[in-house]
CSV table of C-alpha atoms in Angstrom, one decimal:
chain,number,residue,atom,x,y,z
A,1,MET,CA,-9.0,31.3,-16.0
A,2,ILE,CA,-6.2,31.3,-18.6
A,3,ILE,CA,-4.3,28.9,-16.4
A,4,ARG,CA,-7.4,26.6,-16.2
A,5,ILE,CA,-7.8,26.4,-19.9
A,6,PHE,CA,-4.0,26.0,-20.5
A,7,THR,CA,-3.9,23.1,-17.9
A,8,PHE,CA,-6.9,21.5,-19.5
A,9,ILE,CA,-5.4,21.6,-23.0
A,10,LEU,CA,-2.1,20.3,-21.6
A,11,THR,CA,-3.8,17.4,-19.8
A,12,LEU,CA,-5.8,16.6,-22.9
A,13,LEU,CA,-2.6,16.5,-25.0
A,14,LEU,CA,-1.0,14.2,-22.4
A,15,PHE,CA,-4.1,11.9,-22.6
A,16,ALA,CA,-3.9,11.8,-26.3
A,17,GLY,CA,-0.1,11.1,-26.2
A,18,LEU,CA,-0.5,8.3,-23.6
A,19,THR,CA,-3.4,6.7,-25.5
A,20,TYR,CA,-1.3,6.7,-28.6
A,21,THR,CA,1.5,5.1,-26.8
A,22,VAL,CA,-0.7,2.3,-25.3
A,23,LEU,CA,-2.4,1.7,-28.6
A,24,SER,CA,0.9,1.4,-30.5
A,25,LEU,CA,2.4,-1.1,-28.1
A,26,PRO,CA,3.3,-4.3,-29.8
A,27,LYS,CA,0.4,-6.8,-29.6
A,28,GLN,CA,2.4,-10.0,-29.5
A,29,THR,CA,4.7,-9.5,-26.5
A,30,LYS,CA,5.4,-12.5,-24.4
A,31,GLY,CA,5.7,-10.8,-21.0
A,32,LEU,CA,7.1,-12.6,-18.1
A,33,GLY,CA,4.2,-15.1,-17.6
A,34,GLU,CA,6.0,-17.9,-19.4
A,35,THR,CA,9.3,-17.4,-17.6
A,36,VAL,CA,7.4,-17.4,-14.2
A,37,SER,CA,5.4,-20.6,-15.1
A,38,LEU,CA,8.6,-22.4,-16.1
A,39,GLN,CA,10.2,-21.7,-12.8
A,40,MET,CA,7.1,-22.3,-10.6
A,41,HIS,CA,8.2,-25.8,-9.5
A,42,ASN,CA,11.2,-24.2,-7.9
A,43,SER,CA,9.3,-21.5,-6.0
A,44,GLY,CA,7.7,-23.6,-3.2
A,45,VAL,CA,4.2,-22.2,-3.8
A,46,SER,CA,1.6,-22.7,-6.5
A,47,ASN,CA,0.2,-19.1,-6.7
A,48,PRO,CA,2.3,-17.3,-9.3
A,49,VAL,CA,1.7,-13.8,-7.7
A,50,THR,CA,3.0,-15.0,-4.4
A,51,ALA,CA,5.9,-16.8,-6.1
A,52,VAL,CA,6.9,-13.5,-7.7
A,53,LEU,CA,6.4,-11.4,-4.6
A,54,MET,CA,8.1,-13.7,-2.1
A,55,ASN,CA,10.6,-15.7,-4.1
A,56,PHE,CA,11.6,-14.3,-7.5
A,57,ARG,CA,11.4,-10.7,-6.6
A,58,ALA,CA,11.7,-11.0,-2.8
A,59,TYR,CA,14.1,-8.1,-2.6
A,60,ASP,CA,11.1,-5.9,-3.8
A,61,THR,CA,9.2,-7.0,-0.7
A,62,LEU,CA,12.2,-6.5,1.5
A,63,LEU,CA,12.6,-2.9,0.3
A,64,GLU,CA,8.9,-2.3,0.6
A,65,MET,CA,9.0,-3.3,4.3
A,66,GLY,CA,11.8,-0.8,4.6
A,67,VAL,CA,9.6,1.9,3.0
A,68,LEU,CA,6.7,1.1,5.4
A,69,PHE,CA,9.1,1.2,8.4
A,70,ILE,CA,10.6,4.5,7.3
A,71,ALA,CA,7.2,6.0,6.6
A,72,LEU,CA,6.1,5.1,10.1
A,73,LEU,CA,9.3,6.6,11.5
A,74,GLY,CA,8.6,9.8,9.6
A,75,VAL,CA,5.0,10.0,10.9
A,76,TYR,CA,6.2,9.4,14.4
A,77,SER,CA,8.9,12.0,14.3
A,78,LEU,CA,6.4,14.6,13.0
A,79,SER,CA,3.4,13.8,15.1
A,80,THR,CA,2.8,15.3,18.5
A,81,SER,CA,1.5,12.9,21.1
A,82,GLN,CA,-1.8,13.6,22.6
A,83,LYS,CA,-3.0,12.2,25.9
A,84,GLU,CA,-6.6,11.8,25.1
A,85,LYS,CA,-8.2,8.6,26.3
A,86,LYS,CA,-11.7,9.1,25.4
A,87,PRO,CA,-13.3,6.5,23.1
A,88,LEU,CA,-14.8,8.0,20.0
A,89,LEU,CA,-17.9,6.0,19.5
A,90,GLN,CA,-19.7,5.0,22.6
A,91,SER,CA,-22.2,2.4,21.6
A,92,SER,CA,-23.0,-0.9,23.2
A,93,VAL,CA,-24.0,-2.3,19.9
A,94,LEU,CA,-20.5,-1.6,18.5
A,95,LYS,CA,-18.9,-3.1,21.5
A,96,ARG,CA,-20.8,-6.3,21.2
A,97,LEU,CA,-20.3,-6.4,17.5
A,98,GLY,CA,-16.6,-5.9,18.0
A,99,GLY,CA,-16.5,-8.9,20.3
A,100,ILE,CA,-17.9,-11.0,17.5
A,101,LEU,CA,-16.0,-9.4,14.7
A,102,VAL,CA,-12.5,-9.2,16.1
A,103,PRO,CA,-11.9,-13.0,16.4
A,104,LEU,CA,-13.6,-13.5,13.0
A,105,LEU,CA,-11.4,-10.9,11.4
A,106,LEU,CA,-8.2,-12.4,12.8
A,107,LEU,CA,-9.3,-15.8,11.6
A,108,LEU,CA,-10.0,-14.4,8.2
A,109,SER,CA,-6.6,-12.8,8.0
A,110,ALA,CA,-4.9,-16.1,9.1
A,111,TYR,CA,-6.9,-17.8,6.3
A,112,LEU,CA,-5.8,-15.2,3.7
A,113,LEU,CA,-2.2,-15.7,4.8
A,114,TRP,CA,-2.5,-19.4,4.5
A,115,ILE,CA,-4.4,-19.5,1.2
A,116,GLY,CA,-1.8,-17.1,-0.4
A,117,ALA,CA,0.3,-20.1,-1.3
A,118,HIS,CA,-2.3,-21.6,-3.7
A,119,ALA,CA,-4.8,-18.8,-4.5
A,120,PRO,CA,-5.2,-15.0,-4.5
A,121,GLY,CA,-4.4,-13.9,-1.0
A,122,GLY,CA,-1.2,-13.4,1.0
A,123,ALA,CA,0.6,-11.1,3.4
A,124,PHE,CA,-0.7,-7.8,2.1
A,125,GLN,CA,-4.4,-8.7,2.2
A,126,ALA,CA,-4.0,-10.4,5.5
A,127,GLY,CA,-2.0,-7.4,6.9
A,128,SER,CA,-4.7,-4.9,5.9
A,129,ILE,CA,-7.3,-7.0,7.6
A,130,VAL,CA,-5.2,-7.0,10.8
A,131,SER,CA,-5.0,-3.3,10.7
A,132,ALA,CA,-8.7,-3.0,10.1
A,133,THR,CA,-9.2,-5.1,13.2
A,134,GLY,CA,-6.9,-2.8,15.2
A,135,ILE,CA,-8.9,0.2,14.0
A,136,LEU,CA,-12.2,-1.5,15.0
A,137,ILE,CA,-10.8,-2.2,18.5
A,138,PHE,CA,-9.6,1.4,18.8
A,139,LEU,CA,-12.9,3.0,17.6
A,140,SER,CA,-15.1,0.8,19.8
A,141,GLY,CA,-13.2,2.0,22.8
A,142,TRP,CA,-11.9,-1.3,24.2
A,143,LYS,CA,-9.5,-1.0,27.2
A,144,LEU,CA,-6.5,-2.2,25.2
A,145,ASP,CA,-3.4,-0.1,25.0
A,146,LEU,CA,-2.0,-0.5,21.5
A,147,SER,CA,0.2,2.6,21.4
A,148,ALA,CA,3.8,2.3,20.4
A,149,ARG,CA,5.1,3.1,23.9
A,150,HIS,CA,5.3,-0.6,24.6
A,151,PHE,CA,8.4,-2.5,23.6
A,152,PHE,CA,6.2,-5.4,22.4
A,153,VAL,CA,4.3,-3.2,19.9
A,154,ARG,CA,7.6,-1.8,18.6
A,155,LEU,CA,9.0,-5.3,18.2
A,156,LEU,CA,5.9,-6.2,16.1
A,157,ILE,CA,6.4,-3.2,13.9
A,158,GLY,CA,10.0,-4.2,13.2
A,159,THR,CA,9.4,-8.0,13.0
A,160,SER,CA,9.2,-8.3,9.2
A,161,LEU,CA,12.2,-6.2,8.5
A,162,LEU,CA,14.2,-8.2,11.1
A,163,VAL,CA,13.0,-11.5,9.7
A,164,PHE,CA,13.7,-10.4,6.1
A,165,LEU,CA,17.2,-9.3,7.0
A,166,LEU,CA,17.9,-12.5,8.9
A,167,ILE,CA,16.6,-14.7,6.0
A,168,SER,CA,18.6,-12.6,3.5
A,169,ALA,CA,21.7,-13.3,5.6
A,170,VAL,CA,20.9,-17.1,5.8
A,171,THR,CA,20.3,-17.3,2.0
A,172,LEU,CA,23.4,-15.4,1.3
A,173,PHE,CA,25.2,-18.0,3.4
A,174,LEU,CA,23.5,-21.0,1.9
A,175,SER,CA,23.4,-20.2,-1.8
A,176,HIS,CA,25.7,-17.1,-2.1
A,177,THR,CA,22.8,-15.1,-3.7
A,178,LEU,CA,20.6,-12.7,-1.9
A,179,LEU,CA,17.1,-14.1,-1.1
A,180,GLU,CA,17.6,-17.1,-3.4
A,181,PHE,CA,15.8,-20.0,-1.6
A,182,PRO,CA,16.8,-23.6,-2.1
A,183,PRO,CA,13.8,-25.2,-3.7
A,184,SER,CA,13.3,-27.8,-1.0
A,185,TYR,CA,13.1,-25.2,1.8
A,186,ALA,CA,11.4,-22.5,-0.3
A,187,SER,CA,7.9,-22.9,1.0
A,188,ALA,CA,9.0,-22.8,4.7
A,189,PHE,CA,11.0,-19.6,4.0
A,190,ILE,CA,8.1,-18.0,2.2
A,191,PHE,CA,5.6,-18.9,4.9
A,192,LEU,CA,8.0,-17.4,7.6
A,193,LEU,CA,8.4,-14.2,5.6
A,194,GLU,CA,4.7,-13.9,4.9
A,195,ALA,CA,3.7,-14.4,8.5
A,196,ALA,CA,6.2,-11.8,9.7
A,197,ALA,CA,5.1,-9.4,6.9
A,198,THR,CA,1.4,-9.9,7.8
A,199,VAL,CA,2.0,-8.9,11.4
A,200,SER,CA,4.2,-6.0,10.6
A,201,ILE,CA,2.0,-4.6,7.8
A,202,GLY,CA,-1.0,-4.9,10.0
A,203,VAL,CA,0.5,-3.1,13.0
A,204,THR,CA,2.3,-0.5,10.9
A,205,LEU,CA,-0.8,0.5,8.9
A,206,PHE,CA,-2.8,0.6,12.2
A,207,HIS,CA,-0.2,2.9,13.7
A,208,LEU,CA,-0.1,5.1,10.7
A,209,PHE,CA,-3.9,5.5,11.1
A,210,LEU,CA,-3.6,6.0,14.9
A,211,SER,CA,-0.9,8.7,14.8
A,212,ILE,CA,-2.7,10.7,12.1
A,213,PHE,CA,-6.0,10.3,13.9
A,214,SER,CA,-4.8,11.4,17.3
A,215,GLN,CA,-3.2,14.6,16.0
A,216,PRO,CA,-4.2,17.7,18.0
A,217,LYS,CA,-7.1,19.6,16.4
A,218,GLU,CA,-5.5,23.1,17.0
A,219,GLU,CA,-2.2,24.6,18.0
A,220,HIS,CA,-1.4,24.7,21.7
B,1,MET,CA,-10.7,-4.0,-31.6
B,2,ASN,CA,-9.8,-5.7,-28.4
B,3,THR,CA,-12.2,-5.0,-25.5
B,4,LEU,CA,-9.3,-5.2,-23.1
B,5,ILE,CA,-8.1,-1.8,-24.5
B,6,VAL,CA,-10.8,-0.1,-22.4
B,7,TYR,CA,-8.9,-0.7,-19.2
B,8,PRO,CA,-5.7,1.0,-20.0
B,9,LEU,CA,-7.6,3.9,-21.5
B,10,VAL,CA,-9.6,4.3,-18.3
B,11,GLY,CA,-6.3,4.2,-16.4
B,12,ILE,CA,-4.9,6.9,-18.5
B,13,GLY,CA,-8.0,8.9,-18.1
B,14,LEU,CA,-7.8,8.6,-14.3
B,15,PHE,CA,-4.1,9.7,-14.4
B,16,CYS,CA,-5.0,12.8,-16.4
B,17,ILE,CA,-7.9,13.7,-14.2
B,18,GLY,CA,-5.7,13.4,-11.2
B,19,LEU,CA,-2.9,15.5,-12.8
B,20,TYR,CA,-5.4,18.2,-13.7
B,21,ALA,CA,-6.8,18.3,-10.1
B,22,LEU,CA,-3.2,18.2,-8.7
B,23,ILE,CA,-2.4,21.4,-10.6
B,24,MET,CA,-5.7,23.2,-10.2
B,25,GLN,CA,-6.9,22.5,-6.7
B,26,PRO,CA,-5.3,24.7,-4.0
B,27,HIS,CA,-6.4,22.6,-1.1
B,28,LEU,CA,-3.7,20.2,0.0
B,29,LEU,CA,-6.1,17.3,0.9
B,30,ARG,CA,-7.5,17.6,-2.7
B,31,LYS,CA,-3.9,17.5,-4.0
B,32,LEU,CA,-3.3,14.4,-2.0
B,33,LEU,CA,-6.5,12.7,-3.3
B,34,ALA,CA,-5.4,13.7,-6.8
B,35,VAL,CA,-2.1,12.0,-6.4
B,36,ASN,CA,-3.9,8.9,-5.2
B,37,ILE,CA,-6.2,8.9,-8.2
B,38,MET,CA,-3.1,9.3,-10.5
B,39,GLY,CA,-1.6,6.2,-8.7
B,40,SER,CA,-4.8,4.2,-9.3
B,41,GLY,CA,-4.6,5.1,-12.9
B,42,VAL,CA,-1.0,3.9,-13.2
B,43,PHE,CA,-2.0,0.6,-11.4
B,44,LEU,CA,-4.9,0.1,-13.8
B,45,VAL,CA,-2.7,0.6,-16.8
B,46,LEU,CA,0.0,-1.7,-15.5
B,47,VAL,CA,-2.4,-4.6,-14.6
B,48,SER,CA,-4.4,-4.3,-17.8
B,49,LEU,CA,-1.3,-4.4,-20.0
B,50,GLY,CA,-0.2,-7.4,-18.1
B,51,MET,CA,-3.6,-9.0,-18.8
B,52,SER,CA,-3.7,-8.3,-22.6
B,53,ASN,CA,-0.4,-9.8,-23.8
B,54,THR,CA,-1.5,-13.4,-23.4
B,55,ASN,CA,-5.2,-14.3,-23.0
B,56,ALA,CA,-4.7,-17.7,-21.7
B,57,GLN,CA,-2.2,-16.9,-18.9
B,58,GLN,CA,-1.9,-13.7,-17.0
B,59,ASP,CA,1.5,-12.1,-16.3
B,60,PRO,CA,1.9,-12.3,-12.5
B,61,VAL,CA,4.8,-9.8,-12.4
B,62,PRO,CA,2.6,-6.6,-12.8
B,63,HIS,CA,0.2,-8.0,-10.2
B,64,ALA,CA,3.0,-8.4,-7.7
B,65,MET,CA,4.3,-4.9,-8.5
B,66,ILE,CA,0.9,-3.4,-8.0
B,67,ILE,CA,0.4,-5.1,-4.6
B,68,THR,CA,3.8,-3.7,-3.6
B,69,GLY,CA,2.8,-0.3,-5.0
B,70,ILE,CA,-0.5,-0.1,-3.1
B,71,VAL,CA,1.2,-0.5,0.2
B,72,VAL,CA,3.9,2.0,-0.6
B,73,ALA,CA,1.1,4.5,-1.8
B,74,ILE,CA,-0.7,4.0,1.5
B,75,SER,CA,2.4,4.8,3.6
B,76,ALA,CA,3.3,7.8,1.4
B,77,THR,CA,-0.3,9.1,1.8
B,78,ALA,CA,-0.1,8.7,5.5
B,79,LEU,CA,3.2,10.7,5.6
B,80,ALA,CA,1.8,13.4,3.4
B,81,LEU,CA,-1.3,13.6,5.6
B,82,VAL,CA,0.9,14.3,8.6
B,83,PHE,CA,2.7,17.0,6.6
B,84,MET,CA,-0.6,18.5,5.7
B,85,ILE,CA,-1.8,18.5,9.3
B,86,LYS,CA,1.4,20.2,10.4
B,87,ILE,CA,1.0,22.9,7.7
B,88,ALA,CA,-2.6,23.4,8.8
B,89,LEU,CA,-1.6,23.8,12.4
B,90,LYS,CA,1.1,26.3,11.6
B,91,THR,CA,-0.7,28.5,9.0
B,92,GLY,CA,-4.3,28.0,10.0
B,93,LYS,CA,-5.4,26.6,6.7
B,94,ALA,CA,-4.4,23.6,4.6
B,95,GLU,CA,-4.1,25.5,1.3
B,96,LEU,CA,-1.4,26.9,-0.8
B,97,SER,CA,-1.6,30.7,-1.1
B,98,ASN,CA,-3.1,31.9,-4.3
B,99,PRO,CA,-0.9,34.6,-5.9
B,100,GLU,CA,-3.9,36.1,-7.8
B,101,GLU,CA,-5.7,37.0,-4.6
B,102,LYS,CA,-2.8,39.2,-3.3
C-alpha cells in the first residue's frame, strides 16, 4: 500500500515536471519545417514526410530496417516451431470474404505505396496492410504455406535491407556521401527503396505475428 | 491559451499512466501494454510539439520519426511477447514474484 501511494506521488510529480517543461518551451521556435521546404525541390517527391523519411534522413530508415530484421531474428531464435496445420477459424463466409478482400487489400497497399510520393501514405502504411493481408490468409485457413522455411520467403524478409545496402553503396560511389541521392534520380531511388521496404515490412510483421501465434500452449 | 497545448498534456498523461502501471502491475503482459502506452504518449508529445511551432506549415521531421518509432515499437513488443511466453512456459505463470507474499 505504501509502495502504491509512493509511486502515485512520484508519477504525479513527474507529470507536473513534464507539464512545466512543455509549457515553458519557447513559443517561437522555427523547427525544421522551413529547412525541409527549402530543400523539397531536390528530394524527388512532393510529400515532405516521405522526403524526410526516404531522402533527408534515409539512414534512419536503413537502421530501422535493421532493427526489424534483428527483432525477427530474435523472435525466431527464441520460438519453438510447432507442426500444427489446423486452420483456426473454419467458416465458409470468411473464406469467401478473404477471396474478395485479399486482392483488394493488396491493391490498397500498392495504392498507398504509390500515393506516398505526393500525399500521406508510403512504405510503412502499405507494409502494415500487406501484413494484415497475410494474417487474413493465415486465419481463414487457405492452403498457402507462408512459413519461413522457404528460401523465397526469407529472401522477401531480407529484401529491403539488401536493397538499402546496395543503394547506400551506389550513392557512396556516385556522390561520396551515404544515401545522398542526385536530384535527377532521387524519385527513382526513393520508389525502389519504398517498394522494397513495403514488401519487407509486410512479410516481417506477418512473421512476427505468426511465430508468436504458433508458440506451444504448454511445456512439452 | 493555445488549444494545441492539450495534445502534449494528454501525451504526458499517457506517459505517466503507463509508467505507474509499469511499476505497479506484476503481470508481464500488463507491463508490456504499459510500455506501449508510454510510447504512445511520447509519440503524441512529439507530434503535437511539431504541430505547434508554426501554424501554417507542419514540421515533417517529427512525423517521420514517429512513423519510424511505431515500427520499432511493434518489433520490440513482438520480441518482448516471445520473452514473456518463454517465461510463462518455464515458470508456469507470466508474473514477477511478489516479495510481500513470501
